[in-house]
């Protein structure tokens, strides 16, 4: 997951710039997992921590794709730390080890191919300015996310899903302050998830065993970006198939991913459904706050 | 100069599958450092 996240914030530029962004992803995952571990013993504090994750996501949403990735993986770390495992020193070493690995592949690839990719992201100051823009909308979005993230977890948990954090992740993957972007992402996420889990489950059932699953993983990873370029849902399908095959590959018993087939789809549906309601709530809050501010001169 | 799609795909595949392969080869049991 660290390698996927670090790849996600690799926008080219100098070796130092790449390492800084990738290192920030490592810090986000460890910070999330650390906070998650601290609150794990208390259900109430876990819910508060998830709400905090929602606020962090909302406030970073308008910055840049890279800040979104940081916030999403902070939420991911939070969920893992709070729900599944307490952080130990080995986790920190593994996360930063794979930050360095991803950085070495990035820089080494460009160095040996003699095509050094220039930076494709704006200056940090411009990113922070974008995060501070449209302040009212930003805070109404933050309030809604503080409610929506715990709600998606609670619904998934209440319906007995095995991986309730998948609903939270689906939510922060599709919810944008812009309604049209959100709607597009929701459709892509849901259709792509159906596609990805179906392919992975069929593949794992027909071709079990370590070698075939490893080949399947590589094929899914290779298909990720060409599929994404063709259609967002196909890109989601490829990465979903990759994740499901990875679960099957590292599982202690055969068929674990197939057992999670329904959970992945249901959690994605919960995340997308909560995201839709959250969008409606955000618009209502925004217009109410705007009306109140206009009716209150001097504020 | 943007990266070609094939280069991007191969770099992504190396980046995300090598850690899993390493886990399987070096780990004392499946899911060694992929604990959850």
Short mmCIF file of C-alpha atoms in Angstrom, two decimals:
data_model
loop_
_atom_site.label_atom_id
_atom_site.label_comp_id
_atom_site.label_asym_id
_atom_site.label_seq_id
_atom_site.Cartn_x
_atom_site.Cartn_y
_atom_site.Cartn_z
CA UNK A 1 0.00 0.00 0.00
CA UNK A 2 2.89 2.34 0.74
CA UNK A 3 4.33 1.60 -2.71
CA UNK A 4 0.95 2.33 -4.36
CA UNK A 5 0.60 5.56 -2.38
CA UNK A 6 4.18 6.69 -3.01
CA UNK A 7 3.76 6.00 -6.72
CA UNK A 8 0.57 8.08 -6.58
CA UNK A 9 2.43 11.21 -5.43
CA UNK A 10 5.31 10.79 -7.87
CA UNK A 11 4.82 13.79 -10.12
CA UNK A 12 8.38 13.91 -11.41
CA UNK A 13 10.84 16.71 -10.70
CA UNK A 14 14.18 16.52 -8.92
CA UNK A 15 15.13 13.42 -6.95
CA UNK A 16 14.80 15.45 -3.73
CA UNK A 17 11.30 16.67 -4.59
CA UNK A 18 10.15 13.11 -5.33
CA UNK A 19 11.62 11.85 -2.07
CA UNK A 20 9.94 14.67 -0.14
CA UNK A 21 6.47 13.84 -1.50
CA UNK A 22 6.94 10.09 -1.11
CA UNK A 23 8.31 10.60 2.42
CA UNK A 24 5.23 12.70 3.20
CA UNK A 25 3.05 9.74 2.18
CA UNK A 26 5.02 7.52 4.57
CA UNK A 27 4.51 10.08 7.35
CA UNK A 28 0.76 10.26 6.55
CA UNK A 29 0.36 6.47 6.74
CA UNK A 30 2.38 6.18 9.96
CA UNK A 31 0.66 9.19 11.55
CA UNK A 32 -2.73 7.70 10.68
CA UNK A 33 -1.78 4.26 11.98
CA UNK A 34 -0.25 5.84 15.11
CA UNK A 35 -3.38 7.83 15.95
CA UNK A 36 -5.51 4.79 15.08
CA UNK A 37 -3.47 2.65 17.48
CA UNK A 38 -3.86 5.22 20.26
CA UNK A 39 -7.66 5.28 19.98
CA UNK A 40 -8.14 1.58 19.17
CA UNK A 41 -9.20 0.60 22.68
CA UNK A 42 -12.10 3.06 22.74
CA UNK A 43 -15.02 2.83 20.30
CA UNK A 44 -15.94 6.46 21.00
CA UNK A 45 -12.43 7.79 20.37
CA UNK A 46 -12.18 5.65 17.22
CA UNK A 47 -15.30 7.36 15.84
CA UNK A 48 -13.84 10.79 16.75
CA UNK A 49 -10.58 9.85 15.02
CA UNK A 50 -12.47 8.82 11.85
CA UNK A 51 -14.30 12.17 11.96
CA UNK A 52 -10.91 13.89 12.22
CA UNK A 53 -9.73 11.89 9.18
CA UNK A 54 -12.76 13.19 7.29
CA UNK A 55 -11.87 16.81 8.21
CA UNK A 56 -8.24 16.30 7.08
CA UNK A 57 -9.51 14.92 3.76
CA UNK A 58 -12.00 17.78 3.30
CA UNK A 59 -9.42 20.48 3.98
CA UNK A 60 -6.91 18.97 1.55
CA UNK A 61 -9.46 18.23 -1.18
CA UNK A 62 -9.01 21.43 -3.15
CA UNK A 63 -5.20 21.44 -3.00
CA UNK A 64 -3.91 18.98 -5.57
CA UNK A 65 -4.26 15.30 -6.46
CA UNK A 66 -1.10 14.71 -4.40
CA UNK A 67 -2.58 16.26 -1.22
CA UNK A 68 -5.72 14.18 -1.78
CA UNK A 69 -3.57 11.05 -1.92
CA UNK A 70 -1.84 12.06 1.33
CA UNK A 71 -5.20 12.56 3.06
CA UNK A 72 -6.67 9.32 1.70
CA UNK A 73 -3.74 7.26 2.92
CA UNK A 74 -3.82 9.06 6.28
CA UNK A 75 -7.43 7.79 6.57
CA UNK A 76 -6.28 4.35 5.45
CA UNK A 77 -3.59 4.26 8.17
CA UNK A 78 -6.12 5.50 10.71
CA UNK A 79 -8.52 2.65 9.90
CA UNK A 80 -5.82 -0.03 9.92
CA UNK A 81 -4.35 1.23 13.23
CA UNK A 82 -7.73 1.53 14.93
CA UNK A 83 -9.41 -1.62 13.61
CA UNK A 84 -6.80 -4.25 12.80
CA UNK A 85 -3.35 -3.84 14.30
CA UNK A 86 -1.44 -1.69 16.72
CA UNK A 87 1.56 -0.07 15.15
CA UNK A 88 4.98 -1.60 15.98
CA UNK A 89 8.49 -0.39 15.06
CA UNK A 90 8.69 -2.94 12.21
CA UNK A 91 5.74 -1.19 10.49
CA UNK A 92 7.63 2.11 10.49
CA UNK A 93 10.71 0.41 9.01
CA UNK A 94 8.59 -1.35 6.35
CA UNK A 95 6.71 1.82 5.35
CA UNK A 96 9.85 3.95 5.00
CA UNK A 97 11.72 1.05 3.40
CA UNK A 98 9.14 0.96 0.63
CA UNK A 99 9.10 4.74 0.36
CA UNK A 100 12.81 4.48 -0.42
CA UNK A 101 12.21 1.54 -2.76
CA UNK A 102 9.53 3.45 -4.73
CA UNK A 103 11.78 6.49 -4.89
CA UNK A 104 14.71 4.36 -6.14
CA UNK A 105 12.51 2.83 -8.89
CA UNK A 106 11.26 6.30 -9.87
CA UNK A 107 14.68 7.96 -9.99
CA UNK A 108 16.49 4.89 -11.32
CA UNK A 109 13.97 4.42 -14.12
CA UNK A 110 14.37 8.01 -15.32
CA UNK A 111 18.14 7.92 -14.92
CA UNK A 112 18.64 4.75 -16.95
CA UNK A 113 16.05 5.63 -19.60
CA UNK A 114 17.72 9.07 -19.92
CA UNK A 115 14.28 10.72 -19.82
CA UNK A 116 14.10 12.65 -16.58
CA UNK A 117 10.45 13.63 -16.00
CA UNK A 118 10.05 17.30 -15.08
CA UNK A 119 7.88 18.30 -12.12
CA UNK A 120 4.20 18.16 -13.07
CA UNK A 121 2.77 19.69 -9.96
CA UNK A 122 2.50 23.34 -8.92
CA UNK A 123 4.70 24.97 -6.28
CA UNK A 124 3.83 24.20 -2.67
CA UNK A 125 2.65 27.78 -2.12
CA UNK A 126 0.12 27.47 -4.98
CA UNK A 127 -1.15 24.17 -3.51
CA UNK A 128 -1.63 25.78 -0.07
CA UNK A 129 -3.35 28.79 -1.63
CA UNK A 130 -5.75 26.45 -3.45
CA UNK A 131 -6.48 24.71 -0.13
CA UNK A 132 -7.37 28.06 1.45
CA UNK A 133 -9.63 29.15 -1.41
CA UNK A 134 -13.43 29.17 -1.06
CA UNK A 135 -13.24 28.97 2.71
CA UNK A 136 -16.97 28.68 3.42
CA UNK A 137 -17.37 25.74 1.06
CA UNK A 138 -14.26 24.14 2.54
CA UNK A 139 -15.64 24.21 6.08
CA UNK A 140 -19.15 23.06 5.19
CA UNK A 141 -17.47 20.19 3.32
CA UNK A 142 -15.31 19.46 6.38
CA UNK A 143 -18.35 19.34 8.70
CA UNK A 144 -20.11 16.94 6.34
CA UNK A 145 -17.01 14.71 6.03
CA UNK A 146 -16.66 14.62 9.82
CA UNK A 147 -20.12 13.05 9.86
CA UNK A 148 -19.93 10.97 6.67
CA UNK A 149 -16.68 9.07 7.35
CA UNK A 150 -17.79 7.62 10.74
CA UNK A 151 -21.31 6.98 9.35
CA UNK A 152 -19.97 4.91 6.45
CA UNK A 153 -17.89 2.87 8.91
CA UNK A 154 -20.81 2.42 11.33
CA UNK A 155 -23.20 1.29 8.57
CA UNK A 156 -20.67 -1.22 7.23
CA UNK A 157 -19.94 -2.46 10.74
CA UNK A 158 -23.63 -2.71 11.64
CA UNK A 159 -24.36 -4.78 8.53
CA UNK A 160 -21.61 -7.20 9.53
CA UNK A 161 -19.15 -6.54 6.72
CA UNK A 162 -15.71 -8.06 7.28
CA UNK A 163 -13.75 -4.97 6.23
CA UNK A 164 -15.74 -1.89 7.27
CA UNK A 165 -12.81 0.39 6.41
CA UNK A 166 -13.45 -0.36 2.73
CA UNK A 167 -16.66 1.70 2.98
CA UNK A 168 -14.66 4.63 4.44
CA UNK A 169 -12.06 4.34 1.72
CA UNK A 170 -14.71 4.17 -1.02
CA UNK A 171 -16.20 7.36 0.45
CA UNK A 172 -12.94 9.34 0.40
CA UNK A 173 -12.15 8.02 -3.07
CA UNK A 174 -15.39 9.31 -4.61
CA UNK A 175 -16.43 12.34 -2.57
CA UNK A 176 -15.38 15.65 -4.06
CA UNK A 177 -16.89 19.03 -3.33
CA UNK A 178 -17.89 19.26 -7.00
CA UNK A 179 -21.11 17.32 -7.60
CA UNK A 180 -20.38 16.28 -11.20
CA UNK A 181 -16.89 14.97 -10.41
CA UNK A 182 -18.33 13.03 -7.47
CA UNK A 183 -21.12 11.48 -9.53
CA UNK A 184 -18.64 10.39 -12.20
CA UNK A 185 -16.27 8.93 -9.58
CA UNK A 186 -19.12 7.08 -7.83
CA UNK A 187 -20.26 5.37 -11.03
CA UNK A 188 -16.67 4.51 -11.97
CA UNK A 189 -15.89 3.19 -8.50
CA UNK A 190 -18.99 1.01 -8.25
CA UNK A 191 -18.87 -0.42 -11.80
CA UNK A 192 -15.09 -0.86 -11.59
CA UNK A 193 -15.32 -2.65 -8.24
CA UNK A 194 -17.93 -5.09 -9.60
CA UNK A 195 -15.70 -5.72 -12.59
CA UNK A 196 -12.48 -6.07 -10.58
CA UNK A 197 -13.81 -8.44 -7.92
CA UNK A 198 -15.54 -10.60 -10.54
CA UNK A 199 -12.35 -10.96 -12.59
CA UNK A 200 -10.22 -11.59 -9.49
CA UNK A 201 -12.63 -14.16 -8.04
CA UNK A 202 -12.90 -16.04 -11.35
CA UNK A 203 -9.14 -15.92 -11.84
CA UNK A 204 -8.38 -17.14 -8.30
CA UNK A 205 -10.95 -19.93 -8.62
CA UNK A 206 -9.69 -21.12 -12.01
CA UNK A 207 -5.97 -20.58 -11.44
CA UNK A 208 -5.15 -21.05 -7.75
CA UNK A 209 -1.60 -21.34 -6.47
CA UNK A 210 1.21 -18.91 -5.83
CA UNK A 211 2.69 -18.68 -9.34
CA UNK A 212 -0.58 -18.16 -11.28
CA UNK A 213 -1.73 -15.60 -8.70
CA UNK A 214 1.59 -13.74 -8.95
CA UNK A 215 1.24 -13.66 -12.75
CA UNK A 216 -2.32 -12.38 -12.33
CA UNK A 217 -1.08 -9.63 -10.00
CA UNK A 218 1.52 -8.48 -12.51
CA UNK A 219 -1.06 -8.52 -15.34
CA UNK A 220 -3.52 -6.48 -13.26
CA UNK A 221 -0.76 -3.96 -12.41
CA UNK A 222 0.29 -3.71 -16.06
CA UNK A 223 -3.33 -3.16 -17.12
CA UNK A 224 -3.92 -0.38 -14.54
CA UNK A 225 -2.91 2.69 -16.56
CA UNK A 226 -3.92 1.59 -20.08
CA UNK A 227 -7.32 0.63 -18.62
CA UNK A 228 -7.59 3.95 -16.78
CA UNK A 229 -6.87 5.84 -19.98
CA UNK A 230 -9.69 4.01 -21.76
CA UNK A 231 -12.25 4.51 -18.97
CA UNK A 232 -12.12 5.34 -15.26
CA UNK A 233 -14.22 2.26 -14.39
CA UNK A 234 -11.73 -0.02 -16.16
CA UNK A 235 -8.87 1.58 -14.20
CA UNK A 236 -10.74 0.98 -10.93
CA UNK A 237 -11.44 -2.59 -12.11
CA UNK A 238 -7.73 -3.26 -12.68
CA UNK A 239 -6.60 -1.92 -9.29
CA UNK A 240 -9.48 -3.72 -7.52
CA UNK A 241 -8.49 -7.00 -9.19
CA UNK A 242 -4.91 -6.32 -8.08
CA UNK A 243 -5.94 -5.77 -4.43
CA UNK A 244 -8.20 -8.84 -4.35
CA UNK A 245 -5.52 -11.07 -5.89
CA UNK A 246 -2.99 -9.68 -3.41
CA UNK A 247 -5.30 -10.63 -0.50
CA UNK A 248 -5.67 -14.11 -1.98
CA UNK A 249 -1.91 -14.45 -2.48
CA UNK A 250 -0.91 -13.51 1.07
CA UNK A 251 -3.89 -15.26 2.68
CA UNK A 252 -3.18 -18.22 4.91
CA UNK A 253 -6.03 -20.22 3.37
CA UNK A 254 -7.17 -20.54 -0.22
CA UNK A 255 -10.33 -18.71 -1.29
CA UNK A 256 -10.10 -15.80 1.17
CA UNK A 257 -10.48 -13.19 -1.57
CA UNK A 258 -13.51 -15.00 -2.98
CA UNK A 259 -15.05 -14.86 0.50
CA UNK A 260 -14.56 -11.09 0.48
CA UNK A 261 -16.17 -10.66 -2.96
CA UNK A 262 -19.55 -9.56 -1.60
CA UNK A 263 -17.99 -7.45 1.20
CA UNK A 264 -15.98 -5.39 -1.29
CA UNK A 265 -19.06 -4.67 -3.42
CA UNK A 266 -21.35 -3.95 -0.45
CA UNK A 267 -18.75 -1.66 1.19
CA UNK A 268 -18.25 0.23 -2.07
CA UNK A 269 -22.03 0.65 -2.38
CA UNK A 270 -22.21 1.92 1.23
CA UNK A 271 -19.34 4.38 0.63
CA UNK A 272 -20.91 5.67 -2.61
CA UNK A 273 -24.40 5.89 -1.04
CA UNK A 274 -23.13 7.86 1.96
CA UNK A 275 -21.13 10.08 -0.41
CA UNK A 276 -24.31 10.94 -2.34
CA UNK A 277 -26.17 11.86 0.86
CA UNK A 278 -23.13 13.82 2.05
CA UNK A 279 -23.14 15.88 -1.13
CA UNK A 280 -26.80 16.81 -0.63
CA UNK A 281 -26.15 17.70 3.02
CA UNK A 282 -23.12 19.80 2.07
CA UNK A 283 -25.16 21.85 -0.45
CA UNK A 284 -27.91 22.42 2.14
CA UNK A 285 -25.35 23.48 4.78
CA UNK A 286 -23.52 25.72 2.32
CA UNK A 287 -26.63 27.61 1.24
CA UNK A 288 -27.83 27.93 4.83
CA UNK A 289 -24.44 29.28 5.96
CA UNK A 290 -24.24 31.64 2.98
CA UNK A 291 -27.71 32.98 3.65
CA UNK A 292 -26.91 33.45 7.32
CA UNK A 293 -23.66 35.29 6.56
CA UNK A 294 -25.42 37.63 4.11
CA UNK A 295 -28.19 38.33 6.61
CA UNK A 296 -25.65 39.15 9.31
CA UNK A 297 -23.78 42.30 8.26
CA UNK A 298 -20.54 42.98 10.05
CA UNK A 299 -19.42 39.36 10.14
CA UNK B 1 8.54 15.36 -21.69
CA UNK B 2 5.79 13.13 -20.34
CA UNK B 3 6.26 9.42 -19.73
CA UNK B 4 4.91 6.94 -22.30
CA UNK B 5 1.98 4.76 -21.26
CA UNK B 6 4.00 1.55 -21.57
CA UNK B 7 6.85 2.97 -19.45
CA UNK B 8 4.35 4.15 -16.84
CA UNK B 9 2.69 0.73 -16.75
CA UNK B 10 5.94 -1.19 -16.33
CA UNK B 11 7.22 1.22 -13.65
CA UNK B 12 3.92 0.87 -11.78
CA UNK B 13 3.97 -2.95 -12.04
CA UNK B 14 7.56 -3.11 -10.71
CA UNK B 15 6.78 -0.67 -7.90
CA UNK B 16 3.69 -2.45 -6.61
CA UNK B 17 4.46 -6.14 -7.22
CA UNK B 18 8.09 -6.26 -6.05
CA UNK B 19 7.16 -5.63 -2.37
CA UNK B 20 4.63 -8.48 -2.51
CA UNK B 21 7.16 -10.81 -4.13
CA UNK B 22 9.72 -9.85 -1.50
CA UNK B 23 7.17 -10.58 1.21
CA UNK B 24 6.56 -14.05 -0.21
CA UNK B 25 10.25 -14.85 -0.74
CA UNK B 26 11.69 -13.46 2.49
CA UNK B 27 8.76 -13.65 4.87
CA UNK B 28 8.70 -16.36 7.49
CA UNK B 29 5.00 -16.83 6.71
CA UNK B 30 2.46 -15.41 4.26
CA UNK B 31 1.58 -11.89 5.25
CA UNK B 32 4.85 -11.32 7.09
CA UNK B 33 4.95 -7.57 6.78
CA UNK B 34 1.49 -7.31 5.25
CA UNK B 35 0.04 -8.10 8.62
CA UNK B 36 -3.55 -7.07 8.25
#
